[in-house]
Amino acid sequence: MIKKISHIGVAVKNLEEAKKLYEEVFGLKIEGEEVSEEQKVKIAFVPIGDTRIELLEATEPQSPIAKFIESRGEGVHHIAFETDNIEAELQKFKEKGLRLIDEKPRSGAHGTKIAFIHPRSTLGVLFELCEETHK
Ligand code: ZN
C-alpha cells in the first residue's frame, strides 16, 4: 500500500549552493547528508513536516542526475511514495502494465529499499517506491 509521499527528489548542480537557498532563505534544516556510490549522487535531506525534499547532486558525469540536468536542467527529478511492502507493490504495478526501471528493489539512502518506475508509463513522472527497513 502506498502510505504517503516519502520525499520529492530535486536535482541540483551544486549542493552547497542549494543549501543556501533551503537553509538561509527558506529557513529549513538540512539533515543526513550522504553519498550513494551506487547511484553516483550526493544526497541531502530537508525534512518538512511529515515529508522531505531530497537534494541530489551528481558525483560523476555518468550519474543519472548529471544526465538529467544536462537534458532538462535543474529541478524536480522524482516523487517518492512510501510503501510498507515494496516487493508486493512492484509485482502489482508490473502486472498492471507499468514499466519498471528496477524489477527488484535496491538499497537507497538511510537503509531504505527503493525502486524506480519508468516515467514513460506514468504520465511523465519518475516515481520512486521506498520502504523503510529500520522502524
Ligand atoms: Zn528519492
GROMACS .gro file of N, CA, C and O and ligand atoms in nm:
model
  541
    1MET      N    1   0.084  -0.119   0.000
    1MET     CA    2   0.000   0.000   0.000
    1MET      C    3   0.088   0.125   0.000
    1MET      O    4   0.188   0.130   0.071
    2ILE      N    5   0.048   0.222  -0.081
    2ILE     CA    6   0.119   0.349  -0.078
    2ILE      C    7   0.068   0.429   0.041
    2ILE      O    8  -0.052   0.452   0.055
    3LYS      N    9   0.158   0.473   0.128
    3LYS     CA   10   0.117   0.537   0.253
    3LYS      C   11   0.121   0.690   0.249
    3LYS      O   12   0.038   0.756   0.307
    4LYS      N   13   0.223   0.741   0.184
    4LYS     CA   14   0.235   0.887   0.176
    4LYS      C   15   0.346   0.922   0.080
    4LYS      O   16   0.413   0.834   0.026
    5ILE      N   17   0.369   1.051   0.060
    5ILE     CA   18   0.485   1.093  -0.016
    5ILE      C   19   0.603   1.093   0.079
    5ILE      O   20   0.607   1.168   0.176
    6SER      N   21   0.696   1.004   0.052
    6SER     CA   22   0.816   0.993   0.135
    6SER      C   23   0.903   1.117   0.117
    6SER      O   24   0.946   1.179   0.213
    7HIS      N   25   0.927   1.149  -0.009
    7HIS     CA   26   1.006   1.268  -0.038
    7HIS      C   27   0.992   1.308  -0.184
    7HIS      O   28   0.939   1.232  -0.264
    8ILE      N   29   1.039   1.429  -0.213
    8ILE     CA   30   1.046   1.477  -0.351
    8ILE      C   31   1.192   1.498  -0.383
    8ILE      O   32   1.264   1.567  -0.310
    9GLY      N   33   1.238   1.434  -0.489
    9GLY     CA   34   1.378   1.443  -0.527
    9GLY      C   35   1.400   1.563  -0.620
    9GLY      O   36   1.329   1.581  -0.718
   10VAL      N   37   1.500   1.644  -0.586
   10VAL     CA   38   1.529   1.764  -0.664
   10VAL      C   39   1.675   1.758  -0.710
   10VAL      O   40   1.766   1.743  -0.627
   11ALA      N   41   1.695   1.769  -0.840
   11ALA     CA   42   1.831   1.765  -0.895
   11ALA      C   43   1.892   1.904  -0.891
   11ALA      O   44   1.831   2.001  -0.937
   12VAL      N   45   2.011   1.913  -0.832
   12VAL     CA   46   2.081   2.042  -0.826
   12VAL      C   47   2.225   2.026  -0.879
   12VAL      O   48   2.283   1.919  -0.870
   13LYS      N   49   2.277   2.136  -0.933
   13LYS     CA   50   2.414   2.131  -0.984
   13LYS      C   51   2.514   2.133  -0.870
   13LYS      O   52   2.619   2.071  -0.877
   14ASN      N   53   2.480   2.209  -0.766
   14ASN     CA   54   2.575   2.231  -0.658
   14ASN      C   55   2.501   2.230  -0.524
   14ASN      O   56   2.424   2.321  -0.493
   15LEU      N   57   2.528   2.128  -0.448
   15LEU     CA   58   2.459   2.109  -0.320
   15LEU      C   59   2.485   2.223  -0.223
   15LEU      O   60   2.395   2.266  -0.150
   16GLU      N   61   2.607   2.272  -0.222
   16GLU     CA   62   2.640   2.382  -0.130
   16GLU      C   63   2.560   2.507  -0.163
   16GLU      O   64   2.510   2.575  -0.075
   17GLU      N   65   2.546   2.534  -0.292
   17GLU     CA   66   2.465   2.648  -0.335
   17GLU      C   67   2.318   2.625  -0.299
   17GLU      O   68   2.249   2.714  -0.252
   18ALA      N   69   2.271   2.504  -0.321
   18ALA     CA   70   2.131   2.470  -0.292
   18ALA      C   71   2.102   2.486  -0.143
   18ALA      O   72   1.995   2.534  -0.104
   19LYS      N   73   2.197   2.449  -0.061
   19LYS     CA   74   2.178   2.458   0.084
   19LYS      C   75   2.154   2.602   0.128
   19LYS      O   76   2.081   2.627   0.223
   20LYS      N   77   2.218   2.696   0.058
   20LYS     CA   78   2.198   2.837   0.092
   20LYS      C   79   2.052   2.876   0.075
   20LYS      O   80   1.995   2.947   0.157
   21LEU      N   81   1.992   2.830  -0.033
   21LEU     CA   82   1.850   2.860  -0.058
   21LEU      C   83   1.763   2.795   0.049
   21LEU      O   84   1.680   2.860   0.112
   22TYR      N   85   1.784   2.665   0.071
   22TYR     CA   86   1.696   2.591   0.161
   22TYR      C   87   1.714   2.632   0.307
   22TYR      O   88   1.618   2.641   0.382
   23GLU      N   89   1.839   2.660   0.346
   23GLU     CA   90   1.865   2.694   0.486
   23GLU      C   91   1.851   2.844   0.513
   23GLU      O   92   1.778   2.885   0.601
   24GLU      N   93   1.922   2.922   0.431
   24GLU     CA   94   1.927   3.065   0.462
   24GLU      C   95   1.803   3.140   0.419
   24GLU      O   96   1.759   3.234   0.483
   25VAL      N   97   1.744   3.100   0.307
   25VAL     CA   98   1.625   3.170   0.258
   25VAL      C   99   1.498   3.104   0.311
   25VAL      O  100   1.414   3.169   0.373
   26PHE      N  101   1.484   2.976   0.290
   26PHE     CA  102   1.362   2.907   0.334
   26PHE      C  103   1.361   2.882   0.485
   26PHE      O  104   1.256   2.856   0.544
   27GLY      N  105   1.478   2.885   0.548
   27GLY     CA  106   1.485   2.862   0.692
   27GLY      C  107   1.463   2.718   0.733
   27GLY      O  108   1.424   2.688   0.845
   28LEU      N  109   1.490   2.627   0.641
   28LEU     CA  110   1.476   2.484   0.672
   28LEU      C  111   1.611   2.427   0.716
   28LEU      O  112   1.713   2.493   0.703
   29LYS      N  113   1.608   2.307   0.768
   29LYS     CA  114   1.731   2.246   0.817
   29LYS      C  115   1.769   2.124   0.733
   29LYS      O  116   1.686   2.037   0.707
   30ILE      N  117   1.894   2.121   0.691
   30ILE     CA  118   1.945   2.005   0.616
   30ILE      C  119   1.981   1.896   0.717
   30ILE      O  120   2.040   1.924   0.821
   31GLU      N  121   1.945   1.776   0.683
   31GLU     CA  122   1.971   1.666   0.775
   31GLU      C  123   2.019   1.545   0.695
   31GLU      O  124   1.971   1.521   0.585
   32GLY      N  125   2.112   1.471   0.750
   32GLY     CA  126   2.153   1.345   0.689
   32GLY      C  127   2.208   1.356   0.549
   32GLY      O  128   2.142   1.320   0.453
   33GLU      N  129   2.331   1.404   0.539
   33GLU     CA  130   2.395   1.404   0.407
   33GLU      C  131   2.468   1.274   0.387
   33GLU      O  132   2.532   1.223   0.479
   34GLU      N  133   2.460   1.220   0.265
   34GLU     CA  134   2.537   1.101   0.237
   34GLU      C  135   2.566   1.087   0.088
   34GLU      O  136   2.501   1.151   0.006
   35VAL      N  137   2.665   1.004   0.057
   35VAL     CA  138   2.698   0.977  -0.083
   35VAL      C  139   2.653   0.837  -0.116
   35VAL      O  140   2.677   0.744  -0.040
   36SER      N  141   2.583   0.822  -0.227
   36SER     CA  142   2.547   0.690  -0.276
   36SER      C  143   2.637   0.656  -0.393
   36SER      O  144   2.627   0.716  -0.500
   37GLU      N  145   2.729   0.562  -0.371
   37GLU     CA  146   2.821   0.518  -0.476
   37GLU      C  147   2.742   0.457  -0.590
   37GLU      O  148   2.769   0.480  -0.707
   38GLU      N  149   2.642   0.377  -0.552
   38GLU     CA  150   2.562   0.304  -0.650
   38GLU      C  151   2.490   0.399  -0.745
   38GLU      O  152   2.487   0.378  -0.866
   39GLN      N  153   2.431   0.505  -0.689
   39GLN     CA  154   2.357   0.597  -0.774
   39GLN      C  155   2.440   0.717  -0.819
   39GLN      O  156   2.391   0.802  -0.892
   40LYS      N  157   2.565   0.722  -0.774
   40LYS     CA  158   2.657   0.829  -0.812
   40LYS      C  159   2.600   0.968  -0.781
   40LYS      O  160   2.602   1.059  -0.864
   41VAL      N  161   2.548   0.980  -0.659
   41VAL     CA  162   2.494   1.109  -0.615
   41VAL      C  163   2.532   1.140  -0.471
   41VAL      O  164   2.552   1.050  -0.390
   42LYS      N  165   2.538   1.270  -0.445
   42LYS     CA  166   2.547   1.317  -0.308
   42LYS      C  167   2.406   1.362  -0.271
   42LYS      O  168   2.340   1.432  -0.347
   43ILE      N  169   2.360   1.317  -0.154
   43ILE     CA  170   2.221   1.340  -0.116
   43ILE      C  171   2.215   1.419   0.013
   43ILE      O  172   2.287   1.390   0.109
   44ALA      N  173   2.126   1.518   0.018
   44ALA     CA  174   2.098   1.588   0.144
   44ALA      C  175   1.948   1.592   0.163
   44ALA      O  176   1.873   1.627   0.070
   45PHE      N  177   1.903   1.555   0.282
   45PHE     CA  178   1.760   1.556   0.309
   45PHE      C  179   1.718   1.683   0.382
   45PHE      O  180   1.787   1.730   0.472
   46VAL      N  181   1.605   1.735   0.341
   46VAL     CA  182   1.549   1.854   0.405
   46VAL      C  183   1.410   1.818   0.457
   46VAL      O  184   1.313   1.815   0.381
   47PRO      N  185   1.398   1.786   0.585
   47PRO     CA  186   1.266   1.747   0.639
   47PRO      C  187   1.171   1.868   0.641
   47PRO      O  188   1.213   1.978   0.677
   48ILE      N  189   1.048   1.842   0.600
   48ILE     CA  190   0.942   1.943   0.609
   48ILE      C  191   0.818   1.871   0.661
   48ILE      O  192   0.758   1.792   0.588
   49GLY      N  193   0.782   1.898   0.786
   49GLY     CA  194   0.668   1.827   0.844
   49GLY      C  195   0.688   1.678   0.835
   49GLY      O  196   0.789   1.625   0.880
   50ASP      N  197   0.594   1.612   0.770
   50ASP     CA  198   0.592   1.467   0.763
   50ASP      C  199   0.667   1.414   0.640
   50ASP      O  200   0.671   1.295   0.616
   51THR      N  201   0.721   1.504   0.559
   51THR     CA  202   0.787   1.459   0.437
   51THR      C  203   0.921   1.529   0.422
   51THR      O  204   0.965   1.600   0.513
   52ARG      N  205   0.987   1.508   0.311
   52ARG     CA  206   1.120   1.564   0.293
   52ARG      C  207   1.146   1.601   0.149
   52ARG      O  208   1.087   1.544   0.058
   53ILE      N  209   1.236   1.694   0.131
   53ILE     CA  210   1.291   1.717  -0.002
   53ILE      C  211   1.428   1.651  -0.002
   53ILE      O  212   1.501   1.658   0.097
   54GLU      N  213   1.457   1.583  -0.110
   54GLU     CA  214   1.585   1.514  -0.124
   54GLU      C  215   1.666   1.588  -0.231
   54GLU      O  216   1.631   1.584  -0.348
   55LEU      N  217   1.771   1.658  -0.188
   55LEU     CA  218   1.855   1.730  -0.283
   55LEU      C  219   1.960   1.636  -0.337
   55LEU      O  220   2.027   1.565  -0.261
   56LEU      N  221   1.974   1.633  -0.469
   56LEU     CA  222   2.063   1.537  -0.534
   56LEU      C  223   2.165   1.609  -0.622
   56LEU      O  224   2.128   1.684  -0.713
   57GLU      N  225   2.292   1.585  -0.593
   57GLU     CA  226   2.398   1.639  -0.677
   57GLU      C  227   2.479   1.523  -0.734
   57GLU      O  228   2.516   1.431  -0.660
   58ALA      N  229   2.508   1.528  -0.863
   58ALA     CA  230   2.584   1.420  -0.926
   58ALA      C  231   2.727   1.419  -0.874
   58ALA      O  232   2.786   1.524  -0.852
   59THR      N  233   2.782   1.300  -0.854
   59THR     CA  234   2.923   1.291  -0.814
   59THR      C  235   3.012   1.255  -0.933
   59THR      O  236   3.133   1.261  -0.923
   60GLU      N  237   2.950   1.213  -1.043
   60GLU     CA  238   3.025   1.178  -1.163
   60GLU      C  239   2.945   1.219  -1.285
   60GLU      O  240   2.823   1.223  -1.280
   61PRO      N  241   3.016   1.246  -1.396
   61PRO     CA  242   2.943   1.287  -1.518
   61PRO      C  243   2.845   1.180  -1.569
   61PRO      O  244   2.748   1.213  -1.635
   62GLN      N  245   2.871   1.052  -1.537
   62GLN     CA  246   2.780   0.946  -1.585
   62GLN      C  247   2.662   0.924  -1.491
   62GLN      O  248   2.581   0.835  -1.512
   63SER      N  249   2.655   1.002  -1.387
   63SER     CA  250   2.544   0.989  -1.293
   63SER      C  251   2.411   1.021  -1.362
   63SER      O  252   2.404   1.111  -1.445
   64PRO      N  253   2.305   0.947  -1.330
   64PRO     CA  254   2.173   0.978  -1.387
   64PRO      C  255   2.132   1.123  -1.359
   64PRO      O  256   2.063   1.184  -1.441
   65ILE      N  257   2.175   1.177  -1.247
   65ILE     CA  258   2.140   1.316  -1.212
   65ILE      C  259   2.214   1.414  -1.305
   65ILE      O  260   2.157   1.513  -1.350
   66ALA      N  261   2.338   1.383  -1.339
   66ALA     CA  262   2.413   1.468  -1.432
   66ALA      C  263   2.345   1.468  -1.569
   66ALA      O  264   2.330   1.571  -1.633
   67LYS      N  265   2.301   1.350  -1.610
   67LYS     CA  266   2.234   1.337  -1.741
   67LYS      C  267   2.101   1.411  -1.741
   67LYS      O  268   2.063   1.475  -1.838
   68PHE      N  269   2.030   1.400  -1.630
   68PHE     CA  270   1.901   1.469  -1.617
   68PHE      C  271   1.920   1.620  -1.629
   68PHE      O  272   1.850   1.687  -1.705
   69ILE      N  273   2.018   1.675  -1.556
   69ILE     CA  274   2.041   1.819  -1.558
   69ILE      C  275   2.087   1.864  -1.697
   69ILE      O  276   2.045   1.968  -1.747
   70GLU      N  277   2.168   1.781  -1.760
   70GLU     CA  278   2.215   1.811  -1.895
   70GLU      C  279   2.098   1.827  -1.992
   70GLU      O  280   2.096   1.918  -2.074
   71SER      N  281   2.001   1.738  -1.983
   71SER     CA  282   1.892   1.744  -2.080
   71SER      C  283   1.775   1.833  -2.036
   71SER      O  284   1.709   1.893  -2.118
   72ARG      N  285   1.751   1.842  -1.906
   72ARG     CA  286   1.632   1.917  -1.864
   72ARG      C  287   1.657   2.030  -1.767
   72ARG      O  288   1.565   2.102  -1.729
   73GLY      N  289   1.781   2.043  -1.724
   73GLY     CA  290   1.814   2.148  -1.628
   73GLY      C  291   1.784   2.106  -1.485
   73GLY      O  292   1.731   1.998  -1.461
   74GLU      N  293   1.816   2.193  -1.392
   74GLU     CA  294   1.788   2.162  -1.252
   74GLU      C  295   1.638   2.160  -1.229
   74GLU      O  296   1.563   2.225  -1.300
   75GLY      N  297   1.595   2.089  -1.126
   75GLY     CA  298   1.453   2.091  -1.093
   75GLY      C  299   1.404   1.960  -1.034
   75GLY      O  300   1.485   1.874  -0.997
   76VAL      N  301   1.272   1.947  -1.027
   76VAL     CA  302   1.212   1.828  -0.968
   76VAL      C  303   1.249   1.706  -1.051
   76VAL      O  304   1.230   1.705  -1.173
   77HIS      N  305   1.304   1.606  -0.986
   77HIS     CA  306   1.352   1.487  -1.055
   77HIS      C  307   1.260   1.367  -1.037
   77HIS      O  308   1.231   1.296  -1.131
   78HIS      N  309   1.213   1.346  -0.915
   78HIS     CA  310   1.121   1.234  -0.891
   78HIS      C  311   1.036   1.257  -0.767
   78HIS      O  312   1.066   1.342  -0.684
   79ILE      N  313   0.927   1.181  -0.760
   79ILE     CA  314   0.841   1.181  -0.642
   79ILE      C  315   0.847   1.040  -0.583
   79ILE      O  316   0.833   0.942  -0.656
   80ALA      N  317   0.871   1.032  -0.454
   80ALA     CA  318   0.885   0.901  -0.391
   80ALA      C  319   0.765   0.870  -0.302
   80ALA      O  320   0.729   0.949  -0.215
   81PHE      N  321   0.706   0.755  -0.329
   81PHE     CA  322   0.597   0.704  -0.246
   81PHE      C  323   0.654   0.614  -0.138
   81PHE      O  324   0.737   0.528  -0.167
   82GLU      N  325   0.606   0.630  -0.018
   82GLU     CA  326   0.644   0.535   0.086
   82GLU      C  327   0.546   0.419   0.085
   82GLU      O  328   0.425   0.438   0.077
   83THR      N  329   0.601   0.299   0.089
   83THR     CA  330   0.517   0.181   0.089
   83THR      C  331   0.561   0.087   0.202
   83THR      O  332   0.676   0.095   0.247
   84ASP      N  333   0.471   0.002   0.246
   84ASP     CA  334   0.509  -0.091   0.352
   84ASP      C  335   0.556  -0.226   0.297
   84ASP      O  336   0.604  -0.309   0.371
   85ASN      N  337   0.539  -0.245   0.164
   85ASN     CA  338   0.586  -0.370   0.104
   85ASN      C  339   0.625  -0.346  -0.041
   85ASN      O  340   0.544  -0.356  -0.132
   86ILE      N  341   0.750  -0.312  -0.060
   86ILE     CA  342   0.795  -0.269  -0.192
   86ILE      C  343   0.789  -0.383  -0.295
   86ILE      O  344   0.753  -0.360  -0.410
   87GLU      N  345   0.822  -0.503  -0.254
   87GLU     CA  346   0.818  -0.616  -0.349
   87GLU      C  347   0.677  -0.638  -0.401
   87GLU      O  348   0.656  -0.657  -0.521
   88ALA      N  349   0.579  -0.637  -0.310
   88ALA     CA  350   0.439  -0.659  -0.349
   88ALA      C  351   0.392  -0.547  -0.442
   88ALA      O  352   0.320  -0.572  -0.540
   89GLU      N  353   0.433  -0.425  -0.413
   89GLU     CA  354   0.393  -0.310  -0.494
   89GLU      C  355   0.450  -0.321  -0.635
   89GLU      O  356   0.379  -0.300  -0.734
   90LEU      N  357   0.577  -0.357  -0.644
   90LEU     CA  358   0.642  -0.372  -0.775
   90LEU      C  359   0.572  -0.479  -0.858
   90LEU      O  360   0.548  -0.461  -0.977
   91GLN      N  361   0.542  -0.590  -0.792
   91GLN     CA  362   0.475  -0.700  -0.859
   91GLN      C  363   0.339  -0.655  -0.914
   91GLN      O  364   0.304  -0.680  -1.029
   92LYS      N  365   0.266  -0.583  -0.830
   92LYS     CA  366   0.133  -0.534  -0.869
   92LYS      C  367   0.141  -0.438  -0.987
   92LYS      O  368   0.066  -0.450  -1.083
   93PHE      N  369   0.234  -0.345  -0.980
   93PHE     CA  370   0.246  -0.246  -1.088
   93PHE      C  371   0.289  -0.312  -1.218
   93PHE      O  372   0.246  -0.273  -1.325
   94LYS      N  373   0.375  -0.411  -1.206
   94LYS     CA  374   0.420  -0.484  -1.324
   94LYS      C  375   0.302  -0.555  -1.390
   94LYS      O  376   0.284  -0.549  -1.512
   95GLU      N  377   0.221  -0.620  -1.307
   95GLU     CA  378   0.103  -0.690  -1.359
   95GLU      C  379   0.007  -0.594  -1.426
   95GLU      O  380  -0.063  -0.628  -1.520
   96LYS      N  381   0.002  -0.471  -1.375
   96LYS     CA  382  -0.088  -0.372  -1.432
   96LYS      C  383  -0.027  -0.300  -1.552
   96LYS      O  384  -0.085  -0.204  -1.603
   97GLY      N  385   0.091  -0.344  -1.592
   97GLY     CA  386   0.147  -0.295  -1.717
   97GLY      C  387   0.246  -0.181  -1.708
   97GLY      O  388   0.287  -0.126  -1.810
   98LEU      N  389   0.284  -0.143  -1.588
   98LEU     CA  390   0.384  -0.037  -1.576
   98LEU      C  391   0.523  -0.091  -1.610
   98LEU      O  392   0.553  -0.208  -1.586
   99ARG      N  393   0.604  -0.002  -1.666
   99ARG     CA  394   0.740  -0.039  -1.699
   99ARG      C  395   0.830  -0.005  -1.580
   99ARG      O  396   0.836   0.110  -1.536
  100LEU      N  397   0.896  -0.105  -1.527
  100LEU     CA  398   0.978  -0.083  -1.409
  100LEU      C  399   1.124  -0.059  -1.449
  100LEU      O  400   1.176  -0.126  -1.537
  101ILE      N  401   1.186   0.037  -1.386
  101ILE     CA  402   1.331   0.056  -1.405
  101ILE      C  403   1.404  -0.047  -1.320
  101ILE      O  404   1.501  -0.108  -1.362
  102ASP      N  405   1.354  -0.067  -1.198
  102ASP     CA  406   1.410  -0.170  -1.109
  102ASP      C  407   1.308  -0.280  -1.088
  102ASP      O  408   1.205  -0.258  -1.025
  103GLU      N  409   1.339  -0.397  -1.140
  103GLU     CA  410   1.250  -0.512  -1.119
  103GLU      C  411   1.255  -0.555  -0.973
  103GLU      O  412   1.159  -0.605  -0.918
  104LYS      N  413   1.374  -0.537  -0.915
  104LYS     CA  414   1.393  -0.570  -0.774
  104LYS      C  415   1.442  -0.445  -0.702
  104LYS      O  416   1.516  -0.366  -0.758
  105PRO      N  417   1.403  -0.431  -0.574
  105PRO     CA  418   1.448  -0.313  -0.500
  105PRO      C  419   1.600  -0.311  -0.482
  105PRO      O  420   1.662  -0.417  -0.473
  106ARG      N  421   1.654  -0.191  -0.479
  106ARG     CA  422   1.796  -0.177  -0.444
  106ARG      C  423   1.804  -0.094  -0.316
  106ARG      O  424   1.702  -0.041  -0.271
  107SER      N  425   1.924  -0.080  -0.263
  107SER     CA  426   1.933  -0.008  -0.136
  107SER      C  427   1.948   0.141  -0.161
  107SER      O  428   2.025   0.185  -0.245
  108GLY      N  429   1.868   0.218  -0.087
  108GLY     CA  430   1.870   0.363  -0.100
  108GLY      C  431   1.932   0.427   0.022
  108GLY      O  432   1.998   0.361   0.102
  109ALA      N  433   1.909   0.557   0.037
  109ALA     CA  434   1.966   0.630   0.150
  109ALA      C  435   1.902   0.584   0.281
  109ALA      O  436   1.789   0.535   0.282
  110HIS      N  437   1.975   0.600   0.390
  110HIS     CA  438   1.924   0.571   0.524
  110HIS      C  439   1.871   0.428   0.539
  110HIS      O  440   1.769   0.405   0.602
  111GLY      N  441   1.934   0.332   0.474
  111GLY     CA  442   1.892   0.193   0.488
  111GLY      C  443   1.754   0.162   0.432
  111GLY      O  444   1.689   0.068   0.477
  112THR      N  445   1.709   0.239   0.334
  112THR     CA  446   1.579   0.211   0.273
  112THR      C  447   1.595   0.116   0.155
  112THR      O  448   1.705   0.100   0.102
  113LYS      N  449   1.484   0.055   0.116
  113LYS     CA  450   1.479  -0.020  -0.010
  113LYS      C  451   1.405   0.068  -0.110
  113LYS      O  452   1.299   0.121  -0.078
  114ILE      N  453   1.461   0.084  -0.229
  114ILE     CA  454   1.398   0.172  -0.328
  114ILE      C  455   1.390   0.105  -0.465
  114ILE      O  456   1.464   0.011  -0.494
  115ALA      N  457   1.297   0.154  -0.547
  115ALA     CA  458   1.286   0.108  -0.686
  115ALA      C  459   1.219   0.218  -0.766
  115ALA      O  460   1.131   0.288  -0.715
  116PHE      N  461   1.262   0.233  -0.891
  116PHE     CA  462   1.205   0.337  -0.976
  116PHE      C  463   1.114   0.278  -1.083
  116PHE      O  464   1.136   0.167  -1.131
  117ILE      N  465   1.012   0.355  -1.118
  117ILE     CA  466   0.918   0.317  -1.224
  117ILE      C  467   0.944   0.409  -1.342
  117ILE      O  468   0.964   0.530  -1.325
  118HIS      N  469   0.943   0.354  -1.461
  118HIS     CA  470   0.977   0.435  -1.578
  118HIS      C  471   0.872   0.543  -1.606
  118HIS      O  472   0.753   0.513  -1.614
  119PRO      N  473   0.918   0.670  -1.619
  119PRO     CA  474   0.821   0.780  -1.638
  119PRO      C  475   0.738   0.767  -1.765
  119PRO      O  476   0.632   0.828  -1.776
  120ARG      N  477   0.785   0.686  -1.860
  120ARG     CA  478   0.709   0.670  -1.983
  120ARG      C  479   0.577   0.597  -1.957
  120ARG      O  480   0.483   0.605  -2.035
  121SER      N  481   0.571   0.523  -1.848
  121SER     CA  482   0.445   0.453  -1.818
  121SER      C  483   0.364   0.521  -1.708
  121SER      O  484   0.259   0.473  -1.668
  122THR      N  485   0.413   0.636  -1.659
  122THR     CA  486   0.342   0.706  -1.551
  122THR      C  487   0.323   0.855  -1.582
  122THR      O  488   0.349   0.941  -1.497
  123LEU      N  489   0.282   0.882  -1.704
  123LEU     CA  490   0.249   1.019  -1.746
  123LEU      C  491   0.362   1.119  -1.722
  123LEU      O  492   0.339   1.232  -1.680
  124GLY      N  493   0.483   1.073  -1.747
  124GLY     CA  494   0.597   1.165  -1.744
  124GLY      C  495   0.659   1.191  -1.609
  124GLY      O  496   0.756   1.265  -1.599
  125VAL      N  497   0.603   1.129  -1.504
  125VAL     CA  498   0.661   1.149  -1.371
  125VAL      C  499   0.746   1.028  -1.333
  125VAL      O  500   0.700   0.914  -1.343
  126LEU      N  501   0.868   1.054  -1.292
  126LEU     CA  502   0.952   0.945  -1.241
  126LEU      C  503   0.912   0.920  -1.096
  126LEU      O  504   0.932   1.006  -1.010
  127PHE      N  505   0.853   0.804  -1.071
  127PHE     CA  506   0.815   0.769  -0.934
  127PHE      C  507   0.916   0.672  -0.875
  127PHE      O  508   0.966   0.584  -0.943
  128GLU      N  509   0.942   0.693  -0.749
  128GLU     CA  510   1.027   0.602  -0.673
  128GLU      C  511   0.940   0.537  -0.567
  128GLU      O  512   0.855   0.604  -0.509
  129LEU      N  513   0.958   0.410  -0.546
  129LEU     CA  514   0.895   0.344  -0.431
  129LEU      C  515   1.001   0.329  -0.325
  129LEU      O  516   1.118   0.306  -0.356
  130CYS      N  517   0.961   0.342  -0.202
  130CYS     CA  518   1.058   0.349  -0.095
  130CYS      C  519   1.001   0.279   0.028
  130CYS      O  520   0.887   0.306   0.067
  131GLU      N  521   1.077   0.186   0.082
  131GLU     CA  522   1.033   0.117   0.202
  131GLU      C  523   1.139   0.133   0.310
  131GLU      O  524   1.255   0.103   0.289
  132GLU      N  525   1.096   0.183   0.423
  132GLU     CA  526   1.187   0.196   0.537
  132GLU      C  527   1.212   0.055   0.590
  132GLU      O  528   1.120  -0.021   0.613
  133THR      N  529   1.339   0.022   0.609
  133THR     CA  530   1.367  -0.113   0.657
  133THR      C  531   1.399  -0.115   0.806
  133THR      O  532   1.398  -0.218   0.869
  134HIS      N  533   1.429   0.000   0.860
  134HIS     CA  534   1.452   0.009   1.005
  134HIS      C  535   1.341   0.095   1.066
  134HIS      O  536   1.330   0.211   1.034
  135LYS      N  537   1.259   0.035   1.147
  135LYS     CA  538   1.148   0.113   1.202
  135LYS      C  539   1.157   0.117   1.353
  135LYS      O  540   1.225   0.039   1.413
  136ZN      ZN  541   1.442   0.959  -0.386
   0.00000   0.00000   0.00000
